[in-house]
Structure formats: C-alpha cells, structure tokens
Short mmCIF file of C-alpha atoms and ligand atoms in Angstrom, two decimals:
data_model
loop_
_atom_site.label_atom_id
_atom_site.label_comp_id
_atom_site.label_asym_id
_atom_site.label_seq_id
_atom_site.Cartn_x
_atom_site.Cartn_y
_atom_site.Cartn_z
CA UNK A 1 226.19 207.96 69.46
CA UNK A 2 225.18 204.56 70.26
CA UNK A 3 222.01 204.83 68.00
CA UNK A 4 224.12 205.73 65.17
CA UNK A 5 226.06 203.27 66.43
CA UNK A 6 223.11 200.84 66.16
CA UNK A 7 222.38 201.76 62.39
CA UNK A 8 225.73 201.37 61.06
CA UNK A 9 225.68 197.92 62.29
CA UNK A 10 221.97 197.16 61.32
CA UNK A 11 223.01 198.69 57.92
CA UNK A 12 225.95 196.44 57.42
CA UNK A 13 224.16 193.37 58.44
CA UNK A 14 221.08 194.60 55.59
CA UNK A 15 224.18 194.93 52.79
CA UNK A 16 225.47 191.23 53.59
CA UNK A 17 222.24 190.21 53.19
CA UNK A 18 221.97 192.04 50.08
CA UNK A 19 225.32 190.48 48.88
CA UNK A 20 224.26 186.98 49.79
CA UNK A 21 220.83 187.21 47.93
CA UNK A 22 222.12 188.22 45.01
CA UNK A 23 226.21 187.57 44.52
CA UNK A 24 225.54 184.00 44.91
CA UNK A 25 223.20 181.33 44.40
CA UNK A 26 224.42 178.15 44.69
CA UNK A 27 221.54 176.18 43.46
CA UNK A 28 221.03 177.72 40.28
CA UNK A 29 223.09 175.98 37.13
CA UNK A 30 225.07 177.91 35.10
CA UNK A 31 223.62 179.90 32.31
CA UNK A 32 225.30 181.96 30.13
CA UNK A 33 223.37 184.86 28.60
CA UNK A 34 224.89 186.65 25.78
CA UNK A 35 223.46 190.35 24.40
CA UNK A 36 224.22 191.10 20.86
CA UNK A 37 223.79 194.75 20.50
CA UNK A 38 224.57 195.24 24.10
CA UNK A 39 225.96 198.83 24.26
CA UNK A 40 223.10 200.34 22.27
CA UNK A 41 220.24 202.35 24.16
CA UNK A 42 217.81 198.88 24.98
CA UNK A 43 221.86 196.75 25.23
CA UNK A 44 223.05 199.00 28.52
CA UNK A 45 219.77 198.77 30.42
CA UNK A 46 219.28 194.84 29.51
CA UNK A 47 223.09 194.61 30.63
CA UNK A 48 222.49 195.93 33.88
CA UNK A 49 219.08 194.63 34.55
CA UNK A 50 220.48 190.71 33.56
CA UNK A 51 223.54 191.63 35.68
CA UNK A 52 221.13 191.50 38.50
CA UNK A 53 219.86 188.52 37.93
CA UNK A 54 220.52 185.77 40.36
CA UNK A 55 219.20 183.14 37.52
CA UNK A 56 222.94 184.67 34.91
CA UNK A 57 226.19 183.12 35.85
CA UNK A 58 227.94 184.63 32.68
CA UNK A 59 226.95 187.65 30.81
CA UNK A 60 228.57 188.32 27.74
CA UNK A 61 228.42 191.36 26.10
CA UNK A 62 228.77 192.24 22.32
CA UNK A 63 228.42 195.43 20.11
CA UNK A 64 230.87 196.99 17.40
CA UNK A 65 231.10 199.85 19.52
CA UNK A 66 231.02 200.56 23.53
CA UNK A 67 231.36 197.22 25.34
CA UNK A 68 234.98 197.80 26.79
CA UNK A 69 233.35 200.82 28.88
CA UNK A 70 229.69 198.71 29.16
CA UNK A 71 231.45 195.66 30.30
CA UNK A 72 233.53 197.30 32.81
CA UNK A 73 230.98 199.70 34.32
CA UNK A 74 228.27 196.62 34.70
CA UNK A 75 230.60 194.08 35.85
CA UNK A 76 231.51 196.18 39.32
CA UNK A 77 228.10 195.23 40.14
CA UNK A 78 228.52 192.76 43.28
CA UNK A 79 226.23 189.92 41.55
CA UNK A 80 226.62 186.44 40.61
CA UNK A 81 227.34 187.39 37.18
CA UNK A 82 230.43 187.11 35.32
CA UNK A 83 230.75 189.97 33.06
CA UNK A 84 232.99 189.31 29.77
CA UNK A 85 232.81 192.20 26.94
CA UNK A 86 233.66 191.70 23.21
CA UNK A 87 233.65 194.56 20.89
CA UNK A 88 235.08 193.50 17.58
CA UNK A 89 233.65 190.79 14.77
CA UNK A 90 236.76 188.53 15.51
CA UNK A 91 235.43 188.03 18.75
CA UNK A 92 231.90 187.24 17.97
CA UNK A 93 232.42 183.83 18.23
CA UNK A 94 233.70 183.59 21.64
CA UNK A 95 230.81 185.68 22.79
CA UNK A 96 228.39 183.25 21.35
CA UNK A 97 230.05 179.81 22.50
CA UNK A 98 228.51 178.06 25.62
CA UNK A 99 225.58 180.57 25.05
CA UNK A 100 222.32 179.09 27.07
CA UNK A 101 220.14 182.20 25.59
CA UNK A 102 221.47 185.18 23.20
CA UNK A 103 219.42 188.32 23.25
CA UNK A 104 219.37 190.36 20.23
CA UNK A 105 219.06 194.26 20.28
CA UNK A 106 221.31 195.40 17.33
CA UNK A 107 220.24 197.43 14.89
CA UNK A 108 218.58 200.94 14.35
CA UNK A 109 215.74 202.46 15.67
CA UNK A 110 213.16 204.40 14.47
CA UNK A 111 212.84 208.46 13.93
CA UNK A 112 209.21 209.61 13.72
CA UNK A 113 207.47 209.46 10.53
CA UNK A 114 209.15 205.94 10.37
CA UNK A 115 207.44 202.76 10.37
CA UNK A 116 209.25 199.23 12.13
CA UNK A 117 209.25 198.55 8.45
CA UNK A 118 211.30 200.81 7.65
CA UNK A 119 214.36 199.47 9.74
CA UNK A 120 213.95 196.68 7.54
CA UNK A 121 216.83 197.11 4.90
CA UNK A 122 219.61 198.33 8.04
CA UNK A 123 218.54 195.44 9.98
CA UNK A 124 217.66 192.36 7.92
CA UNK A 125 221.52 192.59 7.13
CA UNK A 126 222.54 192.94 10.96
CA UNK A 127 220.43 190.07 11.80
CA UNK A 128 220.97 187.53 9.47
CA UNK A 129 225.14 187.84 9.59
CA UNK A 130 224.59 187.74 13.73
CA UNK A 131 222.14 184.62 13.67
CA UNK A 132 224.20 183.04 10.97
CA UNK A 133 227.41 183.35 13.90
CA UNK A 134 224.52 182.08 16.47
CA UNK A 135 224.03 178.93 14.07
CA UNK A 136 227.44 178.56 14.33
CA UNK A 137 228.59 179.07 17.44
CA UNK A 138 226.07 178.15 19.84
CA UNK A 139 223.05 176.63 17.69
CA UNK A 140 221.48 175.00 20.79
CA UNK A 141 221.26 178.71 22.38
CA UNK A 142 217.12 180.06 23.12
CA UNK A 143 217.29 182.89 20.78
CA UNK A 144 215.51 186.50 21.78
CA UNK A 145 215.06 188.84 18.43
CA UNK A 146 214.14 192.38 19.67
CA UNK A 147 215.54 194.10 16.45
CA UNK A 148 212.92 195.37 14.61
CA UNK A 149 210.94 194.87 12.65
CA UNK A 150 210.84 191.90 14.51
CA UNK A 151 207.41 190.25 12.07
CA UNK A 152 210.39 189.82 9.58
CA UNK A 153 213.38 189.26 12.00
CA UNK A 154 211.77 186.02 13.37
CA UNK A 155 211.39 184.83 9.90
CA UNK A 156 215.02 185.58 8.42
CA UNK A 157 216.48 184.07 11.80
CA UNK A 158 214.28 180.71 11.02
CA UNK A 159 215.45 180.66 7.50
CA UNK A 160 219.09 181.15 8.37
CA UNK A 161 219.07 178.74 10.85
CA UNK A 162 217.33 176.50 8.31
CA UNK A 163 219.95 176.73 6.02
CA UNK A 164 222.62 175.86 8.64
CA UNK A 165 220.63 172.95 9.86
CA UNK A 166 220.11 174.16 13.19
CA UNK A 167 216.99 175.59 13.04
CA UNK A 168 214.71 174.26 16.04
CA UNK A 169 211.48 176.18 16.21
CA UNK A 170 211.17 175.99 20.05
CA UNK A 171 214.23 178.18 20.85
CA UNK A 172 213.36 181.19 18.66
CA UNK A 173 211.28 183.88 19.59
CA UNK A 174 210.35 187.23 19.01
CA UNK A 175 210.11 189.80 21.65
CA UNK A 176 207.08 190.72 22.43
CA UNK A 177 206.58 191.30 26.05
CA UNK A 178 206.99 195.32 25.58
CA UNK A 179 203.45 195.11 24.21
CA UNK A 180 202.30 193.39 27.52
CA UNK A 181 204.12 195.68 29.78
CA UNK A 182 202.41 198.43 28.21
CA UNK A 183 198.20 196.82 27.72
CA UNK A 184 198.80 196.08 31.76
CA UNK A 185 200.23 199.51 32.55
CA UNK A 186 197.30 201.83 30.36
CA UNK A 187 194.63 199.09 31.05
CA UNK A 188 195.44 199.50 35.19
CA UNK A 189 195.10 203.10 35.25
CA UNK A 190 192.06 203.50 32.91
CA UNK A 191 190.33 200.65 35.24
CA UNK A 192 191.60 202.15 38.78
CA UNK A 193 193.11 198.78 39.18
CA UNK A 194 196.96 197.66 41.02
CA UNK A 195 198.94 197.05 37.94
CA UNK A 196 201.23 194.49 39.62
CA UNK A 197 197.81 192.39 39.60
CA UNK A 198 196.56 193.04 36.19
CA UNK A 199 197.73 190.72 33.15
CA UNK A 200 196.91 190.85 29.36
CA UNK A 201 197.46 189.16 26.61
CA UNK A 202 198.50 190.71 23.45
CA UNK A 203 199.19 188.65 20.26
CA UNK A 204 199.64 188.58 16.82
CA UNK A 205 202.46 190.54 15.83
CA UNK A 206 204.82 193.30 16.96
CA UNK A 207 203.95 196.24 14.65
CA UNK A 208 200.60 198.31 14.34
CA UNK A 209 197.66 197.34 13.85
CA UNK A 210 199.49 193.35 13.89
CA UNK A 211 199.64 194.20 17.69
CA UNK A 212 196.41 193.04 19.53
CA UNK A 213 195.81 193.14 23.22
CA UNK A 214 192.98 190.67 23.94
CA UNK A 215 190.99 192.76 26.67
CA UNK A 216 188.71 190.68 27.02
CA UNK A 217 190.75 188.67 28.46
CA UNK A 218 192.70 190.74 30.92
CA UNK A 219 192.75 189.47 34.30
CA UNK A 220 191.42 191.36 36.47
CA UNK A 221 188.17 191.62 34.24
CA UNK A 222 187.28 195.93 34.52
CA UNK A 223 183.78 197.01 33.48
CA UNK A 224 184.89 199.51 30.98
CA UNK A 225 183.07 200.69 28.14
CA UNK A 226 183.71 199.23 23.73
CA UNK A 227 184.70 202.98 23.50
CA UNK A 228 187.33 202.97 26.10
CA UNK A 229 188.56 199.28 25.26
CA UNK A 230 189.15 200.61 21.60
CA UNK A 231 191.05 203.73 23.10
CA UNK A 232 193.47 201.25 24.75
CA UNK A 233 193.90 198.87 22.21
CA UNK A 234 194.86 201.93 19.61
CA UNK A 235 197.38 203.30 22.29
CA UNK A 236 198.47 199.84 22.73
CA UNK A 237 199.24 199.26 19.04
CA UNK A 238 200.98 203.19 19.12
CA UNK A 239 203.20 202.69 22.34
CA UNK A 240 205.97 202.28 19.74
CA UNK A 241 205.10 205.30 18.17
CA UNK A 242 204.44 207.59 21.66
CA UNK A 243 207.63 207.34 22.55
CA UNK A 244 209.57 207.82 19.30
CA UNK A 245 207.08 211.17 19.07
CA UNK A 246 208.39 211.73 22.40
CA UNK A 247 211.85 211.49 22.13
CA UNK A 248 211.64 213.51 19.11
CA UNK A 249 214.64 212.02 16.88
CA UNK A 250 216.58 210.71 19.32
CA UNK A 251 215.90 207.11 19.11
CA UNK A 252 212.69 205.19 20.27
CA UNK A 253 212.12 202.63 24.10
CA UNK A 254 215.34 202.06 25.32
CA UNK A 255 214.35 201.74 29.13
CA UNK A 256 210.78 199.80 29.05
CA UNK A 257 212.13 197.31 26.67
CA UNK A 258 215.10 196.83 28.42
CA UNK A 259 212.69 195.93 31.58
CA UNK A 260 210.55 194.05 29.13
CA UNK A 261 213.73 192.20 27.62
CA UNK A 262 214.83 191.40 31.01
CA UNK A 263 211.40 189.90 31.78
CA UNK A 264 211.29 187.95 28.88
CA UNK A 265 214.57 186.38 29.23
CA UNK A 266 214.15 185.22 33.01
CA UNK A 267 211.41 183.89 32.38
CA UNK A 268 213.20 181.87 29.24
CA UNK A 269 215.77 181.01 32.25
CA UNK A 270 213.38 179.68 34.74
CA UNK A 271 212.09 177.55 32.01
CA UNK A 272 215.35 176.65 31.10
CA UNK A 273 215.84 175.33 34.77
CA UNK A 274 212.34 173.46 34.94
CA UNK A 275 210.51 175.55 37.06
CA UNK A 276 207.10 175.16 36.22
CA UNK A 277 204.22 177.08 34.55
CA UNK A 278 206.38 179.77 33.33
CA UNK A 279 203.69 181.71 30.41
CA UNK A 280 204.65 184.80 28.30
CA UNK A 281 203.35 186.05 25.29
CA UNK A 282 205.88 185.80 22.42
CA UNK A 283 205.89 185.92 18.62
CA UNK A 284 206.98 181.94 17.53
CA UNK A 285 206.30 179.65 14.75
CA UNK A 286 203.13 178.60 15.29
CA UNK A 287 199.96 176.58 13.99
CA UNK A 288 197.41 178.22 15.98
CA UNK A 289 196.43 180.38 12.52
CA UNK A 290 197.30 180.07 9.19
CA UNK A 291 200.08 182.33 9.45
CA UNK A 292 203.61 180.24 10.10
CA UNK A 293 204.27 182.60 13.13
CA UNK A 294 202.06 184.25 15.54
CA UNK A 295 202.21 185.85 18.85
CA UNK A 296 200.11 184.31 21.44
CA UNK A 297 200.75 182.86 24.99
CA UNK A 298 203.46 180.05 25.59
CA UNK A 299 204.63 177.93 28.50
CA UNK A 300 208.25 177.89 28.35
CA UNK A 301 210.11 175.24 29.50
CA UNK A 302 213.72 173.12 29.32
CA UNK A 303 213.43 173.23 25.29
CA UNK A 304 212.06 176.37 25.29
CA UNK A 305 208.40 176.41 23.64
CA UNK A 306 206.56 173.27 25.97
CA UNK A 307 202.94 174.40 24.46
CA UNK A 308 201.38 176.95 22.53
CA UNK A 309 198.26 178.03 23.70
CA UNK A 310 195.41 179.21 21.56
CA UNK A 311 193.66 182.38 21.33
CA UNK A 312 190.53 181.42 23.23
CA UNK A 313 187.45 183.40 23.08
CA UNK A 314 187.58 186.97 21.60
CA UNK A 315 185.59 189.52 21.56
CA UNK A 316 183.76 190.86 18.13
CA UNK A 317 186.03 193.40 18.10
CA UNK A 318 189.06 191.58 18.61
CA UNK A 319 188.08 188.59 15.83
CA UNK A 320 187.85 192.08 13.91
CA UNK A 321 191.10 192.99 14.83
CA UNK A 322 192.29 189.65 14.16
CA UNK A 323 190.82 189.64 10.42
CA UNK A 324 192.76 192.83 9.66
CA UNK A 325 195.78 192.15 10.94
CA UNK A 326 196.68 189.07 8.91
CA UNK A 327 197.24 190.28 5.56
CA UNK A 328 200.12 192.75 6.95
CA UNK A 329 201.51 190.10 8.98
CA UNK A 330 201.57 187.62 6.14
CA UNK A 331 203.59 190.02 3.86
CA UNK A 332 206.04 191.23 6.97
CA UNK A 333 206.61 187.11 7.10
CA UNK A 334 207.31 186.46 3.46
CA UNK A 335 209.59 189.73 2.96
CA UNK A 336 211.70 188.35 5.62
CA UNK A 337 211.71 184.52 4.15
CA UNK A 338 212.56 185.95 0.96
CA UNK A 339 215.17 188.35 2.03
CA UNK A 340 217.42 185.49 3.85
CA UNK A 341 217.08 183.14 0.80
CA UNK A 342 218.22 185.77 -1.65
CA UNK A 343 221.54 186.64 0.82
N1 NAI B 401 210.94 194.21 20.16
C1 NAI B 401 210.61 195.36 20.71
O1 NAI B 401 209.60 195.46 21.40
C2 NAI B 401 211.47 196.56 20.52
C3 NAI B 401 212.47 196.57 19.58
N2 NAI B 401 213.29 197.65 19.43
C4 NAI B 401 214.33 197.57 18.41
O2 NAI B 401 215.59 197.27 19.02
C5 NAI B 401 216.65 197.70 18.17
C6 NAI B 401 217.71 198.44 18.98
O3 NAI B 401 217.21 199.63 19.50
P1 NAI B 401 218.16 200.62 20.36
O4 NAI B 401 218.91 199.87 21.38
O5 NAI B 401 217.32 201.76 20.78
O6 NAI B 401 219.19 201.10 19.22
P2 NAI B 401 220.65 201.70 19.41
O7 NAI B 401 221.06 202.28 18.11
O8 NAI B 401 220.71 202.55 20.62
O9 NAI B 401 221.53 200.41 19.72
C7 NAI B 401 221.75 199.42 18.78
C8 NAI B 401 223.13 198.84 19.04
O10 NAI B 401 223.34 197.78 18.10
C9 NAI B 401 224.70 197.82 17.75
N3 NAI B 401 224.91 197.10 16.49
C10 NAI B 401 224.59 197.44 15.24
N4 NAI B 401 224.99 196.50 14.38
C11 NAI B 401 225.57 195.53 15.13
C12 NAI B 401 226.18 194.29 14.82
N5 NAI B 401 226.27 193.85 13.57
N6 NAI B 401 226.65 193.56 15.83
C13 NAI B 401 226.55 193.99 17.12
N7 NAI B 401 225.98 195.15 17.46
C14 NAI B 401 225.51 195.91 16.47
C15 NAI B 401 225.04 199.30 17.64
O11 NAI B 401 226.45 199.52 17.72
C16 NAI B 401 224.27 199.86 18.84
O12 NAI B 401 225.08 199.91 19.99
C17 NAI B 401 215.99 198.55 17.09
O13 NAI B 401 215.86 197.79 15.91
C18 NAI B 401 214.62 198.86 17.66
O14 NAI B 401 213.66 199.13 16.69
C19 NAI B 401 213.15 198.77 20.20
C20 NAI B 401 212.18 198.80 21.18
C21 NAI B 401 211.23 197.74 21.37
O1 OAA B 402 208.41 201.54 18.13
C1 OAA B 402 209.56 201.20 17.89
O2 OAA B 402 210.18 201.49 16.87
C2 OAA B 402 210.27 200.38 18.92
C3 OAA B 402 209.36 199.30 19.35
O3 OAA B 402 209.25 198.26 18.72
C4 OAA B 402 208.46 199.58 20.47
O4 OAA B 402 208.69 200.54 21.24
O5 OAA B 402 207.49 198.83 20.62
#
C-alpha cells in the first residue's frame, strides 16, 4: 500500500515536471508557426510534432478540409502552444498574419509509377495561389516548401514573391532534410554505426538522381566499400520511391517527413532566436554552382540563410553524380520560373 502509495506520488511529481518542461517556457519569444496543408497525411504529424515544441507559441493550422477536427484533437495537448484552426480560403489570411515561419505541405502525392514531376500541374497551382496569400499576408514569414516537386516549387514561390516585391532569398527554402534523415539512417546500419551520431550531407536537389548524399563526407567516416557507397546513394535517391512502392497507392512519407519537417523548422526557430551554429541541408537560391538554387549545407540564423556553405571535396563519384544531375535540375528550375510568370 504505501509503495503504491510511493509511486503515485513519484508519478505525479514526474507529470509536473513534464508539464513545466514543456507547457511553458518563459524565455523563449513568441513565434508563430503556421502549416498550410496541415490536415493532409505529412500536415497531422507536423501538427502534432510542432505542438510539442517548446520553441511554438502559436500554431496555426490551415487546409480546405479537416482542421476543425486537427485543430481540436492537437490543441488538448498540454504544451506551450496555442492551437488556432482555419479551414476555409476566407480565412487564409488570418492564418498567415503574424506568421514567424509557414510550412507548406499542400498538395498531392505520388502513386507508383509517378515521378515528383508529375505532381507538377496539381501543385504548381496550389502553391503559387498559397505563396501569393504568404506575400501578402505575412511576407517577412521563413517560408518551408515541402510540396513537391519541390526543384520547381522553390522556384515558382521566388517568382511570386518577386512579383509582389517581397521576395527575400534568405527566408525561402526547400525541404530537404527527409533526404538526410534517410543517408544517416541506411548509412548507420550498413556501417554498424549509432545513428544518433552519424551525419550526412545530401545536396543538390530533391528528386532522383538530383538527390546526392555526399558520403564521403559523412561523419563518422565508415570504411565501406565504392560498391556499397553506390548501393546507398541509389537507395538514397529512391527513399521517395520505397515507400510510395510500399504503401502501394495510398499516398507516399507522411510520418518521416513529418519528423523531418519538424526538424527542419526548429532548427529555422532556433535560428530565428540567435542561437548559434544552427546547419541543415536545404534547397535555397544559391551561387555555389551555376544553377540559381541548390541544396547544400546552411547556417541558419535571425534572417534565415547567415551563410551558404560550399560543397567541399567530393569524391570521383560524387563530382560524377554532380555532372549528371544538373541538366535535370536546370529544367525542374526553369519549368517552375516559367510556370509562375505565365499565371
Ligand atoms: N519535401 C519532401 O521531402 C516531401 C514532400 N512531400 C510532398 O508533400 C505534399 C503533401 O503530401 P501528403 O501530406 O502526403 O498529401 P495529402 O494529400 O495527405 O495532404 C495534402 C493536404 O493538402 C491539402 N490542400 C490541398 N490544396 C490545398 C490548398 N490550396 N490549401 C490548403 N491545403 C490544401 C489537402 O486538403 C490535404 O489535406 C505532396 O506534394 C508530397 O509529394 C511528401 C514527402 C516528402
Ligand atoms: O517520394 C515522394 O513522392 C515524396 C517525397 O518527396 C519523399 O518521400 O522524398
């Protein structure tokens, strides 16, 4: 009796400390994060997982269809969060003002036999009407394009927020941190290594063969073999693919890019706030090719991109990689310039 006594009172005292860590925290300045597309299959994870994020005071959630239920469900979560749900195009606006970062996940996924490509004529539309309310609404807002295919999604965001005369190439990038997640995860377990210790950097682009993990350069370095370090970079530049094979119709990642999302966007906050050395791989206009956007390692800080950093040494392999990608890169770049200065 007394020992259960015991752990209902040690178990109470672990819950207000849960409370306290994470329903309030004081010395963090208010950020409101908005998620356009949030009731979709990546929108409910990313909800939740930024609902437990210490770094969110408001989270604002938008979709044509779902929030109400979203928005209700994730907001009886007892963190520092405000949850406020929007669900119609009238409201669009409201969702956006005050916005410190807007995360964009609307738009259709793949089914197999489909490239990122093919998304394009669905969601070049979705994205350009959503980042021409963004320009409007809350133009000084870090902007964070998952919709895919994001090569062209960066680009038609740039040229609509050209048009409006907001565009600032330092708040807009591409997601690209799912690519990451998954060269750490398959390099780890190939190299017997702890995967909370291993990083890599991919860059380029977020589609195919425009995806390239730099092994090389993965930290901890693994003594694995040209055959096995093509294996990974191939499954790297498929992870897309595995799981729409996998899920056989019914969309493609919902979950890991809702983790990778969430990543992505703290560590956008954190920069926001000035804490230093904050470095992610993301897809941003960029000098460090010839290409006017490129995926490659940034520091992130109160403007969002502080530096850029360059591709450093590759491997003969990689500067292969690197040749072949650019031509399909280039034309995923222009199709998307072209598209938002024809609509
Ligand atoms: N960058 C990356 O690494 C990844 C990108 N994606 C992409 O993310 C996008 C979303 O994927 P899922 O969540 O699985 O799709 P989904 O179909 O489950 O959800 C999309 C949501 O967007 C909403 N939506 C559509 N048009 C909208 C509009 N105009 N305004 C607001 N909301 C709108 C829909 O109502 C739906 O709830 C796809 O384009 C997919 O290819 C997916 C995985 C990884
Ligand atoms: O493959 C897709 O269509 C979704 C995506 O971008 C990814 O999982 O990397």
């Amino acid at each position: 009796m007394r020992s259960q006594i015991l752990r209902s009172v040690q178990s109470a005292a672990h819950k207000s400390n849960y409370t306290r860590n994470y329903a309030s925290s004081a010395a963090n300045p208010e950020r409101k994060v908005t998620i356009l597309g949030a009731a979709g299959g990546i929108g409910q994870s990313l909800s939740m997982l930024m609902k437990l994020n210490p770094l969110v005071s408001t989270l604002s959630l938008y979709d044509l269809a779902g929030t109400p239920g979203v928005a209700a469900d994730v907001s009886h979560i007892n963190t520092r969060a405000e949850v406020v749900g929007y669900a119609e195009d009238s409201q669009l606006g409201k969702a956006l003002e005050g916005s410190d970062v807007v995360i964009i996940p609307a738009g259709v996924p793949r089914k197999p036999g489909m490239t990122r490509d093919d998304l394009f004529n669905i969601n070049a539309g979705i994205v350009s009407n959503l980042c021409k309310s963004v320009a409007k609404y809350c133009p000084n807002a870090i902007v964070n394009m998952i919709s895919n295919p994001v090569n062209s999604t960066v680009p038609i965001a740039s040229e609509i927020f050209k048009k409006a005369g907001t565009y600032d190439p330092k708040k807009l990038f591409g997601v690209t941190t799912l690519d990451v997640v998954r060269a750490r995860t398959f390099y780890a377990t190939k190299a017997g290594l702890p995967v909370a210790e291993v990083n890599v950097p991919v860059v380029g682009g977020h589609a195919g063969i425009t995806i390239l993990p730099l092994f090389s350069q993965a930290y901890p370095q693994a003594n694995l073999s040209e055959d096995i370090i093509e294996a990974l970079t191939k499954r790297t530049q498929d992870g897309g693919t595995e799981v729409v094979l996998a899920k056989a119709g019914k969309g493609s990642a919902t979950l890991s890019m809702a983790y990778a999302g969430a990543l992505f966007a703290d560590a956008c906050l954190k920069g926001l706030n000035g804490v230093p050395d904050v470095v992610e791989c993301s897809y941003v206009a960029s000098t460090i090719t010839e290409l006017p956007f490129f995926a490659s390692k940034v520091r992130l800080g109160k403007d969002g991109v502080e530096e850029i950093f360059g591709l450093g040494p590759l491997s003969e392999f990689e500067q292969k990689g690197l040749d072949n990608l650019k031509a399909e890169l280039k034309s995923s770049i222009e199709k998307g310039i072209e598209f938002a200065n024809k609509n």
